[in-house]
Coordinates of C-alpha atoms in Angstrom, one line a residue:
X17 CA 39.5 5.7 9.9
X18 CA 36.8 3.5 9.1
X19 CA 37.0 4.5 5.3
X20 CA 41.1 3.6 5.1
X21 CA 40.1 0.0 6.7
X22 CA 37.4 -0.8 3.6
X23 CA 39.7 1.0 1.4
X24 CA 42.9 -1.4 2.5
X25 CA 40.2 -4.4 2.5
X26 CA 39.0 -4.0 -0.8
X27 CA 42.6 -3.3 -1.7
X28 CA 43.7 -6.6 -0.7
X29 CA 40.9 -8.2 -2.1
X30 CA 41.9 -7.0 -6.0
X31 CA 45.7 -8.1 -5.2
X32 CA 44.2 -11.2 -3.8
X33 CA 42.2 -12.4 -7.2
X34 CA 44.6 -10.6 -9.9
X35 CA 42.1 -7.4 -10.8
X36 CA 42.8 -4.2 -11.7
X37 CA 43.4 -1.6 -8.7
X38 CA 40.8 0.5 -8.7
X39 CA 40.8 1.9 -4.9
X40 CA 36.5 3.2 -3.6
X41 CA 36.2 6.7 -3.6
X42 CA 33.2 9.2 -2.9
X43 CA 31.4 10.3 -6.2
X44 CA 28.6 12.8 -6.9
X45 CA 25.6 10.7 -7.8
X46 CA 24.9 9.9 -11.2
X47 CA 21.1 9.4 -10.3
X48 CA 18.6 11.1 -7.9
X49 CA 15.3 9.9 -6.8
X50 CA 14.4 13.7 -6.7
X51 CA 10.5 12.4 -5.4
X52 CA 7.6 12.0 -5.0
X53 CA 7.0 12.5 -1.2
X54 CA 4.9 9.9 0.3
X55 CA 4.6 7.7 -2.9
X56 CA 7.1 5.0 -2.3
X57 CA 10.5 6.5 -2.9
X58 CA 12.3 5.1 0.5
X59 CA 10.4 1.5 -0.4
X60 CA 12.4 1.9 -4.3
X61 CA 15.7 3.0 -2.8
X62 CA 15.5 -0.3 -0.7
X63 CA 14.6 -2.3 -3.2
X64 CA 16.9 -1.2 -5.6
X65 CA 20.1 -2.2 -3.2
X66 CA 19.1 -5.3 -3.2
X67 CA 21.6 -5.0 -6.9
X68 CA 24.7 -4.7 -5.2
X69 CA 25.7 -2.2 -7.7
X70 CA 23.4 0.3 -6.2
X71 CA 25.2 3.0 -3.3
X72 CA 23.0 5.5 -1.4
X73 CA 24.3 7.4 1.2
X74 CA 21.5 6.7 4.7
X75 CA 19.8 9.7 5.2
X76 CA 18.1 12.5 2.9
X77 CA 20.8 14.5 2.0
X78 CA 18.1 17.6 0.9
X79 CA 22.0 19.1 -0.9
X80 CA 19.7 21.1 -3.7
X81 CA 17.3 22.4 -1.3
X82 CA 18.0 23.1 2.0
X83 CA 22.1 22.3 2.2
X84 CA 23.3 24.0 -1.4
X85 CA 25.2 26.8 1.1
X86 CA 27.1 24.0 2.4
X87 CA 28.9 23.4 -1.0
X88 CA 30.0 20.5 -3.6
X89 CA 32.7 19.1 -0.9
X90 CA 30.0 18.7 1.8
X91 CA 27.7 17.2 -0.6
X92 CA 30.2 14.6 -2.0
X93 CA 31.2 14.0 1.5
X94 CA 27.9 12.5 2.2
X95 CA 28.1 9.9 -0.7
X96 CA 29.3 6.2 0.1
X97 CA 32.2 4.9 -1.0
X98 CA 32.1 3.5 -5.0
X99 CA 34.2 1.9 -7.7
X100 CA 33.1 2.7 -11.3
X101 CA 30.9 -0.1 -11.7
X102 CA 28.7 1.1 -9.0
X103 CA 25.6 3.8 -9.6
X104 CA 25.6 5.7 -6.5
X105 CA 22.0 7.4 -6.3
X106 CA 20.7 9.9 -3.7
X107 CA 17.2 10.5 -2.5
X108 CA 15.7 13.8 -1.0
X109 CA 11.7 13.8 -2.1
X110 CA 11.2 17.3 -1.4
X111 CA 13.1 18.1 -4.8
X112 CA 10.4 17.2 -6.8
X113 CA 8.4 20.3 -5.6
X114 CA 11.3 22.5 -5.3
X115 CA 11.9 25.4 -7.3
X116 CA 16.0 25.5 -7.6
X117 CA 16.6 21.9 -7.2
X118 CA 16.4 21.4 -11.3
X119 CA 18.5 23.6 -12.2
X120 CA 21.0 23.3 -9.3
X121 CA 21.1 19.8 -10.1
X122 CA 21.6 20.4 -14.3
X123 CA 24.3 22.6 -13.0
X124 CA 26.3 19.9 -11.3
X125 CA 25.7 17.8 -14.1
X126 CA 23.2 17.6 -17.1
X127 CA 23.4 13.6 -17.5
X128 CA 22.0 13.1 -14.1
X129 CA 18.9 10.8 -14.4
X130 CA 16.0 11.7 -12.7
X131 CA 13.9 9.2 -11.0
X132 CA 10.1 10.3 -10.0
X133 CA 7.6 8.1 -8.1
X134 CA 4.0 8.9 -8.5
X135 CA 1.2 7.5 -7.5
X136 CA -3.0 8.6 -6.9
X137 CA -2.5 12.2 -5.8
X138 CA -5.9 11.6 -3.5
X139 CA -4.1 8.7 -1.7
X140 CA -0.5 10.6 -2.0
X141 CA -2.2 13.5 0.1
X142 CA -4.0 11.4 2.8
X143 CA -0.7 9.8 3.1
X144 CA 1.2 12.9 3.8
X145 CA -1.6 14.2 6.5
X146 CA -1.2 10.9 8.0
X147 CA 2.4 11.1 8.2
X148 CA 2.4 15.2 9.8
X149 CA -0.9 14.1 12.2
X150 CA 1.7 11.4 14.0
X151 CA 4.3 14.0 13.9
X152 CA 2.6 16.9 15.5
X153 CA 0.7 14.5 18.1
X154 CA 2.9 16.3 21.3
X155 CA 1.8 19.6 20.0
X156 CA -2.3 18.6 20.1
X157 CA -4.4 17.1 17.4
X158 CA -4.4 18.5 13.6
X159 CA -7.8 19.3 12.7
X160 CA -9.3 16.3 10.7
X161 CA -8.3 15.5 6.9
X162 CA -11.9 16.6 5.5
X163 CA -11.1 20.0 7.2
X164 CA -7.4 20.6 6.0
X165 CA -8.7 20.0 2.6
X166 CA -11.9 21.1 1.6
X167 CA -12.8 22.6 5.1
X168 CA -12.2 26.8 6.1
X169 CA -8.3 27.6 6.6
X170 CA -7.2 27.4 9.5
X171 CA -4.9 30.5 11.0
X172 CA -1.8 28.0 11.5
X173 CA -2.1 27.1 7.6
X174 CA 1.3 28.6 5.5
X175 CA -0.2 28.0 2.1
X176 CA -3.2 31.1 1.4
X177 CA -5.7 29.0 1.0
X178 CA -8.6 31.4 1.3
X179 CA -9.6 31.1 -2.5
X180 CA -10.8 27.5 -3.2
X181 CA -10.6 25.8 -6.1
X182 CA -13.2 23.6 -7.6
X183 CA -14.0 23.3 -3.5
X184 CA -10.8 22.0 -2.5
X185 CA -7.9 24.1 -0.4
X186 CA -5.4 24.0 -3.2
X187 CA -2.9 25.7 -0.9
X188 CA -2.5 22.8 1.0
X189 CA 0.8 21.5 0.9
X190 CA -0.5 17.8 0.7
X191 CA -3.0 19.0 -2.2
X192 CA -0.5 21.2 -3.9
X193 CA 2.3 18.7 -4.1
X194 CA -0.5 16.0 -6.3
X195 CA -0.7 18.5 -8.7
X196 CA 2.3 17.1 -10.7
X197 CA 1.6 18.9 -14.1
X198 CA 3.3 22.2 -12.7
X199 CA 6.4 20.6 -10.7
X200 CA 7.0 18.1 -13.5
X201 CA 7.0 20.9 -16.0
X202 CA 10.3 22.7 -14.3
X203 CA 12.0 19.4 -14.5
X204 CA 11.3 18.9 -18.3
X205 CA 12.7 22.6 -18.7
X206 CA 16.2 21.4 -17.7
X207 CA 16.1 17.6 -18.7
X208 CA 15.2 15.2 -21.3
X209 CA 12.5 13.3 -21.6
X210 CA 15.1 10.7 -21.6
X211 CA 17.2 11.0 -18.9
X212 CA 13.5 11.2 -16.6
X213 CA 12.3 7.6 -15.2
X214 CA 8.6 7.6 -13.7
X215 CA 8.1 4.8 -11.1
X216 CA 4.1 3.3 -10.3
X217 CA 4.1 4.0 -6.6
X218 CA 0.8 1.5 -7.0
X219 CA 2.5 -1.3 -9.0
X220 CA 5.4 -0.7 -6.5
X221 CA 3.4 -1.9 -3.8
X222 CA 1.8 -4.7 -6.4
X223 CA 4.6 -5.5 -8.2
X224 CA 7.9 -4.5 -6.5
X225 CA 10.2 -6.6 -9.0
X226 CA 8.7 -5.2 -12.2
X227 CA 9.3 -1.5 -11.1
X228 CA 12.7 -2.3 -10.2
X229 CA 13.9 -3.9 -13.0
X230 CA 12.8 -1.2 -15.1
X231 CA 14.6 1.2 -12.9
X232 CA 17.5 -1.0 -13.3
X233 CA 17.4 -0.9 -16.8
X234 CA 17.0 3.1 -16.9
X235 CA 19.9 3.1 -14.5
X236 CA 22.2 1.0 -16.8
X237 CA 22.1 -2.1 -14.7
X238 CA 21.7 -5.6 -15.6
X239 CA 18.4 -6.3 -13.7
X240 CA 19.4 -8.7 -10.5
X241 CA 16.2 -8.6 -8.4
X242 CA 13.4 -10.5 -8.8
X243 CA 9.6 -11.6 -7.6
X244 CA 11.4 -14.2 -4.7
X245 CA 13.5 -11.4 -2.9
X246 CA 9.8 -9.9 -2.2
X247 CA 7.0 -11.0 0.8
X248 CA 3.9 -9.5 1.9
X249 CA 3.8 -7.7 5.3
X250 CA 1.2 -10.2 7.3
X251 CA -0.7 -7.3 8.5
X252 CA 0.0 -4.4 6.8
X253 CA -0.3 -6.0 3.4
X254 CA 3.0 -3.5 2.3
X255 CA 5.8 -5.3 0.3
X256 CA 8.7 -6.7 2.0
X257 CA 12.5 -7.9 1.1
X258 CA 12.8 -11.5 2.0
X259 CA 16.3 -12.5 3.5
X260 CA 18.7 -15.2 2.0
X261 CA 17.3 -17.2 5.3
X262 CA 13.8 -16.4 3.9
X263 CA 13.2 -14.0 7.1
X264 CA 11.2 -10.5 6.0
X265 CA 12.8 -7.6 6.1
X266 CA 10.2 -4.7 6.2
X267 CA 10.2 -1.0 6.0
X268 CA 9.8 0.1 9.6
X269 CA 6.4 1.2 11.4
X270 CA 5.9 3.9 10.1
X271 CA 5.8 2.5 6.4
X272 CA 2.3 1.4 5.9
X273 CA 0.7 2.8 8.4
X274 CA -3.2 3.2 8.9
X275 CA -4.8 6.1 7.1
X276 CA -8.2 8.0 8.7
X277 CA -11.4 7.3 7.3
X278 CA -12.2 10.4 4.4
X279 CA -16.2 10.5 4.0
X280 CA -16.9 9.8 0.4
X281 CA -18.3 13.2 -0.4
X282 CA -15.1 14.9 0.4
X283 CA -13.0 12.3 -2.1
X284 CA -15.6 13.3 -4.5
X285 CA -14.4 16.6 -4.4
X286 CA -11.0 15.6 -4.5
X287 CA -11.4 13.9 -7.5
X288 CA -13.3 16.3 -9.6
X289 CA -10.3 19.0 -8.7
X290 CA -7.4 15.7 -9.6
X291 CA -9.0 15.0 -12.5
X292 CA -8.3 17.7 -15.3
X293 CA -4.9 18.2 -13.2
X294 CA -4.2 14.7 -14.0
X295 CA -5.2 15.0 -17.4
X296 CA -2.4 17.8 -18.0
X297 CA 0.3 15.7 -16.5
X298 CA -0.7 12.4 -18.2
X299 CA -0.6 14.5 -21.5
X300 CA 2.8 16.0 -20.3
X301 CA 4.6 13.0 -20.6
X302 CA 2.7 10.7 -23.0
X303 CA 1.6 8.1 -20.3
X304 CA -1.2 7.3 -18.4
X305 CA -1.3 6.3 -14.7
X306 CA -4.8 4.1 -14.2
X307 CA -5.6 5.9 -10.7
X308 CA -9.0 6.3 -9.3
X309 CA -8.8 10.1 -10.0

């Protein structure tokens, strides 16, 4: 019901002004921010709709991974209403690391553009601990950072984890994910270099408006936002979208939340393992992200 109102609105609206009909319908996107988790990708998709051209459907949709039984019909039924000058984009972060969701998503359609966030695979995986440590909190305390990753596995790990590398618990979900060489490759296998857009998940948090506008710009937009639709978080120092009534409209609580302390020998280790992993991925796509490791 609530569709056919909009749809009779925006109807009225052309007659009203002389334009073209062109009646909002429900389109498979033509861009996915397929990941990475924990590196900004909810802070870019809010961002980005501040260009009014921009349509996401609320929730991860996780259609190439976990959903593709529930077929094309289902998965355009998710997608918000659109005219042809909008870019409707989905995001579902846990694509990036999935092992059908590149060529599901060719399938569908081959001109899709790809949209990765990356940022310090060291911070990216104390992130995502931080992020499961709140979650499991009713189910008793996760053992500490230091111990998930360089630590003895622990019997309720999934990942076999039992052979180390370079000291660190590869296995790990959090540590596997930072090794972007080997998902990134998959990706490459079923698109071109030029229909992939990497976003700084650092400068994102630095500079929100430059990493938008160049996502614009991959997305075929004239670039709209700009360094005043951004604040600063008073106390979490994350960005923030500042209101037409100069209010600040952050990302929620759990955006920017506190990470544990890691002792310094155990992000030594870390980085030793990220570094040549790095290296492969930085060489992979002809571009260098400045990250501590």
């Amino acid at each position: 019901m609530i569709y056919r109102v909009i749809g009779i609105t925006f109807l009225l609206i052309q007659l009203c002004i002389g334009a073209p009909i062109e009646m909002p319908k429900k389109r498979f996107p033509t861009a996915i921010i397929v990941g990475v988790k924990k590196a900004g990708t909810r802070a870019l998709l809010e961002f980005l709709r501040l260009n009014p051209h921009v349509k996401a459907p609320g929730p991860e949709v996780h259609f190439f991974d976990k959903n593709f039984h529930k077929g094309l019909e289902w998965y355009r039924e998710q997608m918000p209403l659109t005219t042809s000058d909008d870019v409707t984009i989905e995001k579902s972060p846990a694509y990036f690391h999935s092992k059908n969701a590149p060529e599901r998503i060719k399938a569908l359609n081959p001109n899709t553009k790809i949209i990765i966030v990356v940022r310090d695979p060291i911070t990216r995986a104390i992130s995502d601990y931080t992020q499961a440590s709140s979650k499991r909190k009713r189910l008793g305390l996760m053992p500490s950072f230091e111990d998930m990753a360089v630590g003895d596995c622990a019997v309720w790990l999934k990942a076999n984890c039992s052979s180390k590398v370079r000291g660190v618990n590869a296995g790990w979900g959090a540590i596997r994910i930072g090794v972007y060489h080997k998902h990134m490759k998959r990706w490459l296998e079923h698109f071109p270099f030029e229909n992939i857009h990497l976003v700084d998940g650092e400068q994102l948090i630095k500079s929100p408006a430059h990493e938008v506008s160049a996502t614009e710009r991959f997305l075929g937009l004239k670039p709209t936002v700009k360094p005043s639709n951004f604040g600063v978080d008073p106390v979490k120092k994350f960005p923030c979208v500042r209101r037409s009534d100069g209010e600040l409209h952050c990302l929620g609580k759990t955006k920017g939340r506190p990470h544990p302390d890691v002792r310094p020998e155990v992000l030594e280790m870390l980085k030793d393992f990220y570094v040549p992993e790095n290296q492969k991925f930085f060489q992979m796509i002809n571009r260098r992200f400045f990250w501590d490791s």
